[in-house]
PDB file of C-alpha atoms in Angstrom:
ATOM      1  CA  MET P   1      -1.363   0.759  -5.720  1.00  0.00           C
ATOM      2  CA  ASP P   2      -4.020   1.248  -8.196  1.00  0.00           C
ATOM      3  CA  ILE P   3      -5.156   4.627  -7.879  1.00  0.00           C
ATOM      4  CA  ILE P   4      -8.274   4.211  -9.984  1.00  0.00           C
ATOM      5  CA  ASN P   5     -10.523   0.943 -10.313  1.00  0.00           C
ATOM      6  CA  VAL P   6     -13.074   0.798 -12.084  1.00  0.00           C
ATOM      7  CA  VAL P   7     -15.675  -2.244 -11.700  1.00  0.00           C
ATOM      8  CA  ALA P   8     -18.762  -3.378 -14.390  1.00  0.00           C
ATOM      9  CA  LEU P   9     -19.201   0.761 -15.089  1.00  0.00           C
ATOM     10  CA  ARG P  10     -22.088   0.638 -17.501  1.00  0.00           C
ATOM     11  CA  LYS P  11     -23.253   3.802 -19.272  1.00  0.00           C
ATOM     12  CA  TYR P  12     -26.489   3.631 -21.171  1.00  0.00           C
ATOM     13  CA  PHE P  13     -28.132   7.080 -22.956  1.00  0.00           C
ATOM     14  CA  PRO P  14     -31.836   6.779 -23.865  1.00  0.00           C
ATOM     15  CA  VAL P  15     -32.852   7.337 -27.527  1.00  0.00           C
ATOM     16  CA  LYS P  16     -36.170   9.201 -28.346  1.00  0.00           C
ATOM     17  CA  LYS P  17     -38.631   6.404 -28.554  1.00  0.00           C
ATOM     18  CA  LYS P  18     -40.688   5.233 -31.513  1.00  0.00           C
ATOM     19  CA  LEU P  19     -43.629   5.011 -31.417  1.00  0.00           C
ATOM     20  CA  PHE P  20     -45.478   1.861 -29.773  1.00  0.00           C
ATOM     21  CA  SER P  21     -42.248   0.668 -29.163  1.00  0.00           C
ATOM     22  CA  GLY P  22     -40.691   0.225 -25.816  1.00  0.00           C
ATOM     23  CA  GLN P  23     -37.838   2.442 -24.331  1.00  0.00           C
ATOM     24  CA  GLU P  24     -34.066   1.577 -26.442  1.00  0.00           C
ATOM     25  CA  TYR P  25     -30.868   2.570 -25.423  1.00  0.00           C
ATOM     26  CA  VAL P  26     -27.517   3.679 -26.356  1.00  0.00           C
ATOM     27  CA  LYS P  27     -24.725   1.300 -24.412  1.00  0.00           C
ATOM     28  CA  ALA P  28     -21.978   3.260 -24.859  1.00  0.00           C
ATOM     29  CA  VAL P  29     -19.987   1.437 -21.408  1.00  0.00           C
ATOM     30  CA  ASP P  30     -21.033  -1.441 -20.848  1.00  0.00           C
ATOM     31  CA  GLY P  31     -19.185  -3.164 -18.230  1.00  0.00           C
ATOM     32  CA  ILE P  32     -15.926  -2.465 -18.450  1.00  0.00           C
ATOM     33  CA  ASN P  33     -13.080  -2.850 -15.637  1.00  0.00           C
ATOM     34  CA  PHE P  34      -9.713  -1.785 -15.324  1.00  0.00           C
ATOM     35  CA  SER P  35      -7.582   0.022 -13.341  1.00  0.00           C
ATOM     36  CA  VAL P  36      -5.302   2.721 -13.067  1.00  0.00           C
ATOM     37  CA  LYS P  37      -1.758   2.573 -11.297  1.00  0.00           C
ATOM     38  CA  ASP P  38      -0.231   5.285  -9.437  1.00  0.00           C
ATOM     39  CA  GLY P  39       2.460   7.036 -11.455  1.00  0.00           C
ATOM     40  CA  GLU P  40       1.490   5.613 -14.537  1.00  0.00           C
ATOM     41  CA  VAL P  41      -0.161   5.937 -17.830  1.00  0.00           C
ATOM     42  CA  PHE P  42      -2.919   3.889 -18.554  1.00  0.00           C
ATOM     43  CA  SER P  43      -4.436   4.520 -22.413  1.00  0.00           C
ATOM     44  CA  LEU P  44      -7.318   3.694 -23.958  1.00  0.00           C
ATOM     45  CA  VAL P  45      -7.872   3.330 -27.720  1.00  0.00           C
ATOM     46  CA  GLY P  46     -10.539   2.612 -30.153  1.00  0.00           C
ATOM     47  CA  GLU P  47     -12.510   3.807 -32.645  1.00  0.00           C
ATOM     48  CA  SER P  48     -14.514   7.203 -32.735  1.00  0.00           C
ATOM     49  CA  GLY P  49     -17.571   6.376 -31.185  1.00  0.00           C
ATOM     50  CA  CYS P  50     -16.617   2.821 -28.691  1.00  0.00           C
ATOM     51  CA  GLY P  51     -17.183   4.870 -25.316  1.00  0.00           C
ATOM     52  CA  LYS P  52     -13.784   6.055 -24.266  1.00  0.00           C
ATOM     53  CA  SER P  53     -14.751   9.800 -23.781  1.00  0.00           C
ATOM     54  CA  THR P  54     -17.735   8.492 -21.495  1.00  0.00           C
ATOM     55  CA  VAL P  55     -14.950   7.043 -19.950  1.00  0.00           C
ATOM     56  CA  ALA P  56     -13.341   9.597 -19.129  1.00  0.00           C
ATOM     57  CA  ARG P  57     -16.814  11.535 -18.198  1.00  0.00           C
ATOM     58  CA  LEU P  58     -17.772   8.772 -15.846  1.00  0.00           C
ATOM     59  CA  VAL P  59     -14.467   8.570 -14.161  1.00  0.00           C
ATOM     60  CA  VAL P  60     -14.080  12.404 -13.394  1.00  0.00           C
ATOM     61  CA  LYS P  61     -17.608  12.184 -11.692  1.00  0.00           C
ATOM     62  CA  LEU P  62     -19.293  14.671 -14.796  1.00  0.00           C
ATOM     63  CA  ILE P  63     -22.070  12.047 -15.438  1.00  0.00           C
ATOM     64  CA  PRO P  64     -23.172   9.379 -13.292  1.00  0.00           C
ATOM     65  CA  PRO P  65     -22.814   5.631 -14.138  1.00  0.00           C
ATOM     66  CA  THR P  66     -26.059   3.374 -15.377  1.00  0.00           C
ATOM     67  CA  SER P  67     -24.150   1.156 -13.095  1.00  0.00           C
ATOM     68  CA  GLY P  68     -21.048  -0.201 -11.782  1.00  0.00           C
ATOM     69  CA  LYS P  69     -18.349   1.798  -9.599  1.00  0.00           C
ATOM     70  CA  VAL P  70     -15.223   3.707 -10.238  1.00  0.00           C
ATOM     71  CA  PHE P  71     -12.982   3.971  -7.060  1.00  0.00           C
ATOM     72  CA  PHE P  72     -10.735   6.841  -6.374  1.00  0.00           C
ATOM     73  CA  LYS P  73      -7.635   5.029  -4.209  1.00  0.00           C
ATOM     74  CA  GLY P  74      -9.993   2.573  -2.163  1.00  0.00           C
ATOM     75  CA  THR P  75     -13.266   5.200  -2.272  1.00  0.00           C
ATOM     76  CA  ASP P  76     -16.210   5.270  -4.409  1.00  0.00           C
ATOM     77  CA  ILE P  77     -16.278   8.080  -6.094  1.00  0.00           C
ATOM     78  CA  GLY P  78     -20.863   7.604  -5.978  1.00  0.00           C
ATOM     79  CA  GLU P  79     -20.779   8.285  -2.742  1.00  0.00           C
ATOM     80  CA  LEU P  80     -18.558  11.288  -2.354  1.00  0.00           C
ATOM     81  CA  LYS P  81     -20.217  14.309  -0.709  1.00  0.00           C
ATOM     82  CA  GLY P  82     -19.157  18.148   0.786  1.00  0.00           C
ATOM     83  CA  ASN P  83     -15.382  17.902   1.693  1.00  0.00           C
ATOM     84  CA  SER P  84     -14.856  14.756   0.724  1.00  0.00           C
ATOM     85  CA  LEU P  85     -16.092  15.507  -3.326  1.00  0.00           C
ATOM     86  CA  ARG P  86     -14.206  18.690  -3.410  1.00  0.00           C
ATOM     87  CA  GLU P  87     -11.045  16.928  -2.835  1.00  0.00           C
ATOM     88  CA  PHE P  88     -11.406  13.871  -5.466  1.00  0.00           C
ATOM     89  CA  ARG P  89     -11.675  17.565  -7.510  1.00  0.00           C
ATOM     90  CA  LYS P  90      -8.968  18.787  -6.663  1.00  0.00           C
ATOM     91  CA  SER P  91      -6.959  15.385  -7.017  1.00  0.00           C
ATOM     92  CA  VAL P  92      -8.431  13.828 -10.526  1.00  0.00           C
ATOM     93  CA  GLN P  93      -8.508  17.175 -13.145  1.00  0.00           C
ATOM     94  CA  ILE P  94      -9.567  16.743 -16.915  1.00  0.00           C
ATOM     95  CA  ILE P  95      -7.866  18.097 -19.874  1.00  0.00           C
ATOM     96  CA  PHE P  96     -10.505  17.990 -22.204  1.00  0.00           C
ATOM     97  CA  GLN P  97     -10.189  17.513 -26.461  1.00  0.00           C
ATOM     98  CA  ASP P  98     -11.399  21.399 -27.469  1.00  0.00           C
ATOM     99  CA  PRO P  99      -9.216  23.660 -25.459  1.00  0.00           C
ATOM    100  CA  PHE P 100     -10.810  26.508 -27.323  1.00  0.00           C
ATOM    101  CA  ALA P 101     -14.319  25.476 -25.879  1.00  0.00           C
ATOM    102  CA  SER P 102     -13.096  24.426 -22.607  1.00  0.00           C
ATOM    103  CA  LEU P 103     -12.039  28.046 -21.938  1.00  0.00           C
ATOM    104  CA  ASN P 104     -14.409  30.337 -21.315  1.00  0.00           C
ATOM    105  CA  PRO P 105     -14.110  33.330 -24.082  1.00  0.00           C
ATOM    106  CA  ARG P 106     -14.607  36.326 -21.295  1.00  0.00           C
ATOM    107  CA  MET P 107     -11.616  35.215 -18.425  1.00  0.00           C
ATOM    108  CA  THR P 108      -7.788  36.185 -18.619  1.00  0.00           C
ATOM    109  CA  VAL P 109      -5.510  33.495 -18.501  1.00  0.00           C
ATOM    110  CA  LEU P 110      -5.145  35.023 -15.371  1.00  0.00           C
ATOM    111  CA  ASP P 111      -8.180  34.431 -14.489  1.00  0.00           C
ATOM    112  CA  THR P 112      -8.956  31.321 -15.638  1.00  0.00           C
ATOM    113  CA  ILE P 113      -5.423  29.257 -14.235  1.00  0.00           C
ATOM    114  CA  SER P 114      -6.439  31.458 -10.707  1.00  0.00           C
ATOM    115  CA  GLU P 115     -10.105  30.424 -10.707  1.00  0.00           C
ATOM    116  CA  PRO P 116      -9.074  27.174  -9.374  1.00  0.00           C
ATOM    117  CA  LEU P 117      -6.369  28.447  -7.140  1.00  0.00           C
ATOM    118  CA  LYS P 118      -9.554  30.452  -5.358  1.00  0.00           C
ATOM    119  CA  ILE P 119     -11.769  27.816  -5.197  1.00  0.00           C
ATOM    120  CA  HIS P 120      -9.404  25.262  -3.621  1.00  0.00           C
ATOM    121  CA  ARG P 121      -7.295  27.781  -1.632  1.00  0.00           C
ATOM    122  CA  VAL P 122      -4.608  26.382  -2.603  1.00  0.00           C
ATOM    123  CA  VAL P 123      -2.000  29.679  -1.848  1.00  0.00           C
ATOM    124  CA  GLN P 124      -2.709  32.849  -0.420  1.00  0.00           C
ATOM    125  CA  LYS P 125      -3.817  35.406  -2.277  1.00  0.00           C
ATOM    126  CA  SER P 126      -0.755  37.618  -2.166  1.00  0.00           C
ATOM    127  CA  GLU P 127       0.446  34.579  -4.039  1.00  0.00           C
ATOM    128  CA  ILE P 128      -1.366  33.914  -6.446  1.00  0.00           C
ATOM    129  CA  GLY P 129       0.034  35.774  -9.425  1.00  0.00           C
ATOM    130  CA  ASP P 130       3.831  33.987  -8.803  1.00  0.00           C
ATOM    131  CA  LYS P 131       1.720  30.799  -8.744  1.00  0.00           C
ATOM    132  CA  VAL P 132       0.248  31.306 -12.086  1.00  0.00           C
ATOM    133  CA  ILE P 133       3.540  32.941 -13.665  1.00  0.00           C
ATOM    134  CA  SER P 134       5.059  29.565 -12.274  1.00  0.00           C
ATOM    135  CA  LEU P 135       2.232  27.443 -13.950  1.00  0.00           C
ATOM    136  CA  LEU P 136       2.203  29.315 -17.215  1.00  0.00           C
ATOM    137  CA  ARG P 137       6.071  28.123 -17.245  1.00  0.00           C
ATOM    138  CA  SER P 138       5.865  24.883 -16.035  1.00  0.00           C
ATOM    139  CA  VAL P 139       4.393  24.583 -19.726  1.00  0.00           C
ATOM    140  CA  GLY P 140       6.619  26.861 -22.003  1.00  0.00           C
ATOM    141  CA  LEU P 141       4.743  29.929 -21.653  1.00  0.00           C
ATOM    142  CA  GLN P 142       5.772  33.220 -20.641  1.00  0.00           C
ATOM    143  CA  SER P 143       3.836  35.821 -18.067  1.00  0.00           C
ATOM    144  CA  ASP P 144       3.197  38.586 -20.404  1.00  0.00           C
ATOM    145  CA  ILE P 145       0.454  36.727 -21.519  1.00  0.00           C
ATOM    146  CA  LEU P 146      -1.913  36.964 -18.544  1.00  0.00           C
ATOM    147  CA  ASN P 147      -3.605  39.919 -19.617  1.00  0.00           C
ATOM    148  CA  ARG P 148      -4.835  38.236 -22.888  1.00  0.00           C
ATOM    149  CA  TYR P 149      -7.775  35.878 -23.948  1.00  0.00           C
ATOM    150  CA  PRO P 150      -8.193  33.118 -25.229  1.00  0.00           C
ATOM    151  CA  HIS P 151      -8.877  34.010 -28.858  1.00  0.00           C
ATOM    152  CA  GLU P 152      -5.719  35.477 -29.455  1.00  0.00           C
ATOM    153  CA  PHE P 153      -3.714  32.119 -28.721  1.00  0.00           C
ATOM    154  CA  SER P 154      -3.407  29.187 -31.098  1.00  0.00           C
ATOM    155  CA  GLY P 155      -4.811  26.050 -30.600  1.00  0.00           C
ATOM    156  CA  GLY P 156      -1.666  24.906 -29.019  1.00  0.00           C
ATOM    157  CA  GLN P 157      -0.944  27.660 -26.515  1.00  0.00           C
ATOM    158  CA  ARG P 158      -4.340  27.238 -25.825  1.00  0.00           C
ATOM    159  CA  GLN P 159      -4.133  23.418 -24.484  1.00  0.00           C
ATOM    160  CA  ARG P 160      -1.005  24.753 -22.609  1.00  0.00           C
ATOM    161  CA  ILE P 161      -3.467  26.771 -21.064  1.00  0.00           C
ATOM    162  CA  CYS P 162      -5.528  24.231 -20.313  1.00  0.00           C
ATOM    163  CA  ILE P 163      -2.821  21.741 -19.017  1.00  0.00           C
ATOM    164  CA  ALA P 164      -1.671  25.127 -16.628  1.00  0.00           C
ATOM    165  CA  ARG P 165      -5.269  24.728 -15.345  1.00  0.00           C
ATOM    166  CA  ALA P 166      -5.259  21.264 -14.627  1.00  0.00           C
ATOM    167  CA  LEU P 167      -2.094  21.625 -12.987  1.00  0.00           C
ATOM    168  CA  ALA P 168      -2.848  24.791 -10.793  1.00  0.00           C
ATOM    169  CA  VAL P 169      -4.187  22.194  -7.880  1.00  0.00           C
ATOM    170  CA  SER P 170      -1.499  19.818  -7.901  1.00  0.00           C
ATOM    171  CA  PRO P 171      -3.948  17.045  -8.990  1.00  0.00           C
ATOM    172  CA  LYS P 172      -2.943  13.026  -8.632  1.00  0.00           C
ATOM    173  CA  LEU P 173      -4.417  11.895 -11.640  1.00  0.00           C
ATOM    174  CA  ILE P 174      -5.062  13.767 -15.116  1.00  0.00           C
ATOM    175  CA  VAL P 175      -7.478  12.697 -17.399  1.00  0.00           C
ATOM    176  CA  ALA P 176      -6.706  13.319 -20.577  1.00  0.00           C
ATOM    177  CA  ASP P 177      -9.342  13.273 -23.154  1.00  0.00           C
ATOM    178  CA  GLU P 178      -7.735  13.359 -26.478  1.00  0.00           C
ATOM    179  CA  PRO P 179      -5.562  16.577 -26.055  1.00  0.00           C
ATOM    180  CA  LEU P 180      -3.349  16.361 -29.383  1.00  0.00           C
ATOM    181  CA  SER P 181      -6.485  15.495 -32.157  1.00  0.00           C
ATOM    182  CA  ALA P 182      -7.308  19.136 -33.078  1.00  0.00           C
ATOM    183  CA  LEU P 183      -3.391  19.762 -32.643  1.00  0.00           C
ATOM    184  CA  ASP P 184      -1.120  19.871 -36.016  1.00  0.00           C
ATOM    185  CA  VAL P 185       1.904  17.718 -35.835  1.00  0.00           C
ATOM    186  CA  SER P 186       4.069  19.674 -34.899  1.00  0.00           C
ATOM    187  CA  ILE P 187       2.617  20.847 -31.687  1.00  0.00           C
ATOM    188  CA  GLN P 188       1.150  17.299 -30.575  1.00  0.00           C
ATOM    189  CA  ALA P 189       5.402  16.715 -30.418  1.00  0.00           C
ATOM    190  CA  GLN P 190       5.526  19.961 -27.761  1.00  0.00           C
ATOM    191  CA  ILE P 191       2.495  18.824 -25.893  1.00  0.00           C
ATOM    192  CA  LEU P 192       2.935  15.373 -25.221  1.00  0.00           C
ATOM    193  CA  ASN P 193       6.662  16.559 -24.421  1.00  0.00           C
ATOM    194  CA  ILE P 194       5.512  18.609 -21.546  1.00  0.00           C
ATOM    195  CA  LEU P 195       3.191  15.880 -20.460  1.00  0.00           C
ATOM    196  CA  GLN P 196       6.061  13.762 -20.066  1.00  0.00           C
ATOM    197  CA  GLU P 197       8.074  15.443 -18.466  1.00  0.00           C
ATOM    198  CA  LEU P 198       5.261  16.424 -16.162  1.00  0.00           C
ATOM    199  CA  LYS P 199       4.973  12.460 -15.448  1.00  0.00           C
ATOM    200  CA  ARG P 200       8.571  12.493 -15.008  1.00  0.00           C
ATOM    201  CA  LYS P 201       8.809  15.489 -12.464  1.00  0.00           C
ATOM    202  CA  SER P 202       5.112  15.457 -10.513  1.00  0.00           C
ATOM    203  CA  ASN P 203       4.432  11.313 -10.399  1.00  0.00           C
ATOM    204  CA  ILE P 204       1.378  11.906 -11.673  1.00  0.00           C
ATOM    205  CA  SER P 205      -0.716   9.393 -12.994  1.00  0.00           C
ATOM    206  CA  PHE P 206      -2.994   9.729 -16.519  1.00  0.00           C
ATOM    207  CA  LEU P 207      -5.940   7.981 -18.160  1.00  0.00           C
ATOM    208  CA  PHE P 208      -5.166   9.058 -21.647  1.00  0.00           C
ATOM    209  CA  ILE P 209      -7.527   8.603 -24.416  1.00  0.00           C
ATOM    210  CA  SER P 210      -6.300   8.932 -28.022  1.00  0.00           C
ATOM    211  CA  HIS P 211      -6.708   7.249 -31.641  1.00  0.00           C
ATOM    212  CA  GLU P 212      -3.193   8.415 -32.074  1.00  0.00           C
ATOM    213  CA  LEU P 213      -1.677   4.947 -31.308  1.00  0.00           C
ATOM    214  CA  ARG P 214       1.934   6.120 -32.056  1.00  0.00           C
ATOM    215  CA  VAL P 215       1.638   8.341 -29.412  1.00  0.00           C
ATOM    216  CA  VAL P 216       0.193   5.751 -27.338  1.00  0.00           C
ATOM    217  CA  GLN P 217       2.609   3.241 -27.909  1.00  0.00           C
ATOM    218  CA  TYR P 218       5.274   6.143 -26.544  1.00  0.00           C
ATOM    219  CA  PHE P 219       3.649   7.114 -23.616  1.00  0.00           C
ATOM    220  CA  SER P 220       2.066   4.657 -21.975  1.00  0.00           C
ATOM    221  CA  ASP P 221       2.272   2.004 -19.405  1.00  0.00           C
ATOM    222  CA  GLU P 222      -0.447   0.180 -20.068  1.00  0.00           C
ATOM    223  CA  VAL P 223      -2.895   0.251 -22.868  1.00  0.00           C
ATOM    224  CA  ALA P 224      -6.710  -1.195 -23.641  1.00  0.00           C
ATOM    225  CA  VAL P 225      -8.715  -1.402 -26.586  1.00  0.00           C
ATOM    226  CA  MET P 226     -11.974  -0.659 -26.342  1.00  0.00           C
ATOM    227  CA  TYR P 227     -14.873  -1.512 -29.348  1.00  0.00           C
ATOM    228  CA  LEU P 228     -18.608  -0.416 -28.685  1.00  0.00           C
ATOM    229  CA  GLY P 229     -18.191  -0.095 -25.327  1.00  0.00           C
ATOM    230  CA  ASN P 230     -16.144  -3.111 -24.087  1.00  0.00           C
ATOM    231  CA  ILE P 231     -12.636  -3.344 -23.356  1.00  0.00           C
ATOM    232  CA  VAL P 232     -11.651  -6.546 -25.717  1.00  0.00           C
ATOM    233  CA  GLU P 233      -7.703  -6.781 -24.913  1.00  0.00           C
ATOM    234  CA  TYR P 234      -5.670  -4.708 -22.409  1.00  0.00           C
ATOM    235  CA  SER P 235      -2.002  -5.284 -21.436  1.00  0.00           C
ATOM    236  CA  LYS P 236       1.620  -3.653 -21.172  1.00  0.00           C
ATOM    237  CA  ALA P 237       2.255  -1.247 -23.697  1.00  0.00           C
ATOM    238  CA  ASP P 238       5.038  -3.092 -25.710  1.00  0.00           C
ATOM    239  CA  ASP P 239       2.974  -6.229 -24.832  1.00  0.00           C
ATOM    240  CA  LEU P 240       0.010  -5.218 -26.993  1.00  0.00           C
ATOM    241  CA  PHE P 241       2.016  -3.126 -29.617  1.00  0.00           C
ATOM    242  CA  ASP P 242       4.584  -6.127 -30.199  1.00  0.00           C
ATOM    243  CA  ASN P 243       2.343  -8.999 -30.050  1.00  0.00           C
ATOM    244  CA  PRO P 244      -1.341  -7.797 -30.047  1.00  0.00           C
ATOM    245  CA  LEU P 245      -4.136 -10.976 -29.202  1.00  0.00           C
ATOM    246  CA  HIS P 246      -7.381  -9.979 -30.610  1.00  0.00           C
ATOM    247  CA  PRO P 247      -8.428 -10.064 -34.203  1.00  0.00           C
ATOM    248  CA  TYR P 248      -9.645  -5.824 -33.485  1.00  0.00           C
ATOM    249  CA  THR P 249      -6.605  -4.791 -32.075  1.00  0.00           C
ATOM    250  CA  ILE P 250      -4.560  -6.706 -34.768  1.00  0.00           C
ATOM    251  CA  ILE P 251      -6.314  -4.836 -37.455  1.00  0.00           C
ATOM    252  CA  LEU P 252      -6.492  -1.459 -35.555  1.00  0.00           C
ATOM    253  CA  LEU P 253      -2.180  -1.392 -34.983  1.00  0.00           C
ATOM    254  CA  SER P 254      -1.957  -2.537 -38.834  1.00  0.00           C
ATOM    255  CA  SER P 255      -4.204   0.315 -39.880  1.00  0.00           C
ATOM    256  CA  ALA P 256      -1.652   2.860 -38.457  1.00  0.00           C
ATOM    257  CA  PRO P 257       0.365   5.093 -40.721  1.00  0.00           C
ATOM    258  CA  LYS P 258       3.956   4.374 -40.976  1.00  0.00           C
ATOM    259  CA  ILE P 259       6.821   5.783 -42.071  1.00  0.00           C
ATOM    260  CA  LYS P 260       8.896   2.573 -43.830  1.00  0.00           C
ATOM    261  CA  PRO P 261       5.613  -0.162 -44.464  1.00  0.00           C
ATOM    262  CA  ASP P 262       7.154  -3.323 -44.225  1.00  0.00           C
ATOM    263  CA  GLY P 263       5.465  -4.094 -47.838  1.00  0.00           C
ATOM    264  CA  GLY P 264       3.150  -7.145 -46.043  1.00  0.00           C
ATOM    265  CA  LYS P 265      -0.439  -7.606 -46.682  1.00  0.00           C
ATOM    266  CA  LYS P 266      -2.568  -5.370 -44.129  1.00  0.00           C
ATOM    267  CA  PRO P 267      -5.676  -6.819 -42.572  1.00  0.00           C
ATOM    268  CA  ILE P 268      -8.410  -4.482 -43.627  1.00  0.00           C
ATOM    269  CA  LEU P 269     -11.446  -3.900 -41.145  1.00  0.00           C
ATOM    270  CA  LYS P 270     -14.680  -4.278 -43.346  1.00  0.00           C
ATOM    271  CA  GLY P 271     -18.513  -3.377 -42.897  1.00  0.00           C
ATOM    272  CA  ASP P 272     -19.269  -0.917 -41.040  1.00  0.00           C
ATOM    273  CA  ILE P 273     -19.574  -0.904 -37.033  1.00  0.00           C
ATOM    274  CA  PRO P 274     -23.121  -1.783 -35.685  1.00  0.00           C
ATOM    275  CA  SER P 275     -25.223   0.809 -33.719  1.00  0.00           C
ATOM    276  CA  PRO P 276     -24.404   0.855 -29.855  1.00  0.00           C
ATOM    277  CA  ILE P 277     -28.394   0.607 -29.614  1.00  0.00           C
ATOM    278  CA  ASN P 278     -28.921  -2.999 -31.107  1.00  0.00           C
ATOM    279  CA  ILE P 279     -25.475  -4.509 -30.148  1.00  0.00           C
ATOM    280  CA  PRO P 280     -24.840  -7.793 -31.611  1.00  0.00           C
ATOM    281  CA  PRO P 281     -25.405 -11.498 -29.727  1.00  0.00           C
ATOM    282  CA  GLY P 282     -22.093 -12.949 -29.385  1.00  0.00           C
ATOM    283  CA  CYS P 283     -19.073 -11.535 -29.384  1.00  0.00           C
ATOM    284  CA  PRO P 284     -19.974  -7.531 -30.414  1.00  0.00           C
ATOM    285  CA  PHE P 285     -16.612  -8.116 -33.128  1.00  0.00           C
ATOM    286  CA  HIS P 286     -18.028 -10.970 -35.071  1.00  0.00           C
ATOM    287  CA  PRO P 287     -19.859  -9.210 -38.015  1.00  0.00           C
ATOM    288  CA  ARG P 288     -16.288  -7.206 -38.980  1.00  0.00           C
ATOM    289  CA  CYS P 289     -14.094 -10.372 -37.967  1.00  0.00           C
ATOM    290  CA  PRO P 290     -11.876 -12.562 -39.942  1.00  0.00           C
ATOM    291  CA  LYS P 291     -11.634 -15.351 -37.743  1.00  0.00           C
ATOM    292  CA  ARG P 292     -14.570 -15.481 -36.789  1.00  0.00           C
ATOM    293  CA  PHE P 293     -16.093 -19.284 -35.786  1.00  0.00           C
ATOM    294  CA  GLU P 294     -19.498 -20.833 -35.799  1.00  0.00           C
ATOM    295  CA  GLN P 295     -19.539 -20.433 -31.867  1.00  0.00           C
ATOM    296  CA  CYS P 296     -18.703 -16.497 -32.298  1.00  0.00           C
ATOM    297  CA  ASP P 297     -22.354 -15.466 -32.714  1.00  0.00           C
ATOM    298  CA  LYS P 298     -23.708 -17.109 -29.589  1.00  0.00           C
ATOM    299  CA  VAL P 299     -21.379 -17.339 -26.893  1.00  0.00           C
ATOM    300  CA  VAL P 300     -20.297 -13.439 -24.897  1.00  0.00           C
ATOM    301  CA  PRO P 301     -16.419 -13.925 -24.457  1.00  0.00           C
ATOM    302  CA  GLU P 302     -15.198 -12.741 -21.034  1.00  0.00           C
ATOM    303  CA  LEU P 303     -12.630 -10.623 -20.447  1.00  0.00           C
ATOM    304  CA  LYS P 304      -9.988 -13.354 -19.309  1.00  0.00           C
ATOM    305  CA  GLU P 305      -6.452 -13.593 -18.456  1.00  0.00           C
ATOM    306  CA  ILE P 306      -3.681 -15.234 -20.288  1.00  0.00           C
ATOM    307  CA  ASN P 307      -0.041 -14.817 -19.094  1.00  0.00           C
ATOM    308  CA  GLY P 308      -0.310 -11.393 -17.594  1.00  0.00           C
ATOM    309  CA  ARG P 309      -2.656 -10.056 -20.060  1.00  0.00           C
ATOM    310  CA  HIS P 310      -6.233  -9.634 -20.506  1.00  0.00           C
ATOM    311  CA  VAL P 311      -8.250 -10.601 -23.734  1.00  0.00           C
ATOM    312  CA  SER P 312     -11.764 -10.994 -24.722  1.00  0.00           C
ATOM    313  CA  CYS P 313     -12.192 -14.078 -27.343  1.00  0.00           C
ATOM    314  CA  LEU P 314     -13.209 -17.478 -28.259  1.00  0.00           C
ATOM    315  CA  LEU P 315      -9.945 -17.688 -29.669  1.00  0.00           C
ATOM    316  CA  PHE P 316      -8.151 -18.067 -26.415  1.00  0.00           C
TER     317      PHE P 316
END
């Protein structure tokens, strides 16, 4: 069963108008489709500025879409109000990239984690303290930090507090928006192990957004590759990493650091990413694609299924 279905989702941001010109838009997300299965990890990868974080905010209803729909367990989240919206907020939580910016500097750890418990009335008031301690222990923190403030912790500890806060309301889906990028490599491994353990024990689904490709390969069930607001390929994680199809995916994966380089010549991604205001006609990737041919600058490729995988390229 799919817990999240994204259908033809678009988000355009208006930019400041120039004199004597029409309104222009940044096409951050430009008509994407994907689904997150119950109890699985669906990852979005791609270069900075491709629209991954915008997708995260659309899925948790922090910003409204320009068009398209997001369905949570078959219900259009755009139509949620009142108690149904409150239940959605409880079921879908987000972990942000910067743990310091997402914590209130004036609130203690106890106040931070107990706040969602009070809002959603998860436990009785007399049980809140014990519940907070239990949540902290689940992410490897002890009860002696309850009365401390965010500035007193390291980045890894702050991210653990954010995870504990997200877990407080027993969500069905966690949207993790670059949760490891602000952390040292050793701390990344610790946080990733916590997330992996949570998935195993609680059967929580994840929409995992990252540019750390090896982390994505280890943690994900399915992976989608984004470029200029579009999904150019998605499939099972093993299939995508073992045999990428789209030229952009091939170059993206080959650019990931390896402990033992194979010695072969790596394909190089040439040129700059085109402006999301003026996306090239035809295939958005064609100005940088080493395999482009005549039709690529004229025909927009559809995301089509090939042997259980999806790829948006005129080569297929």
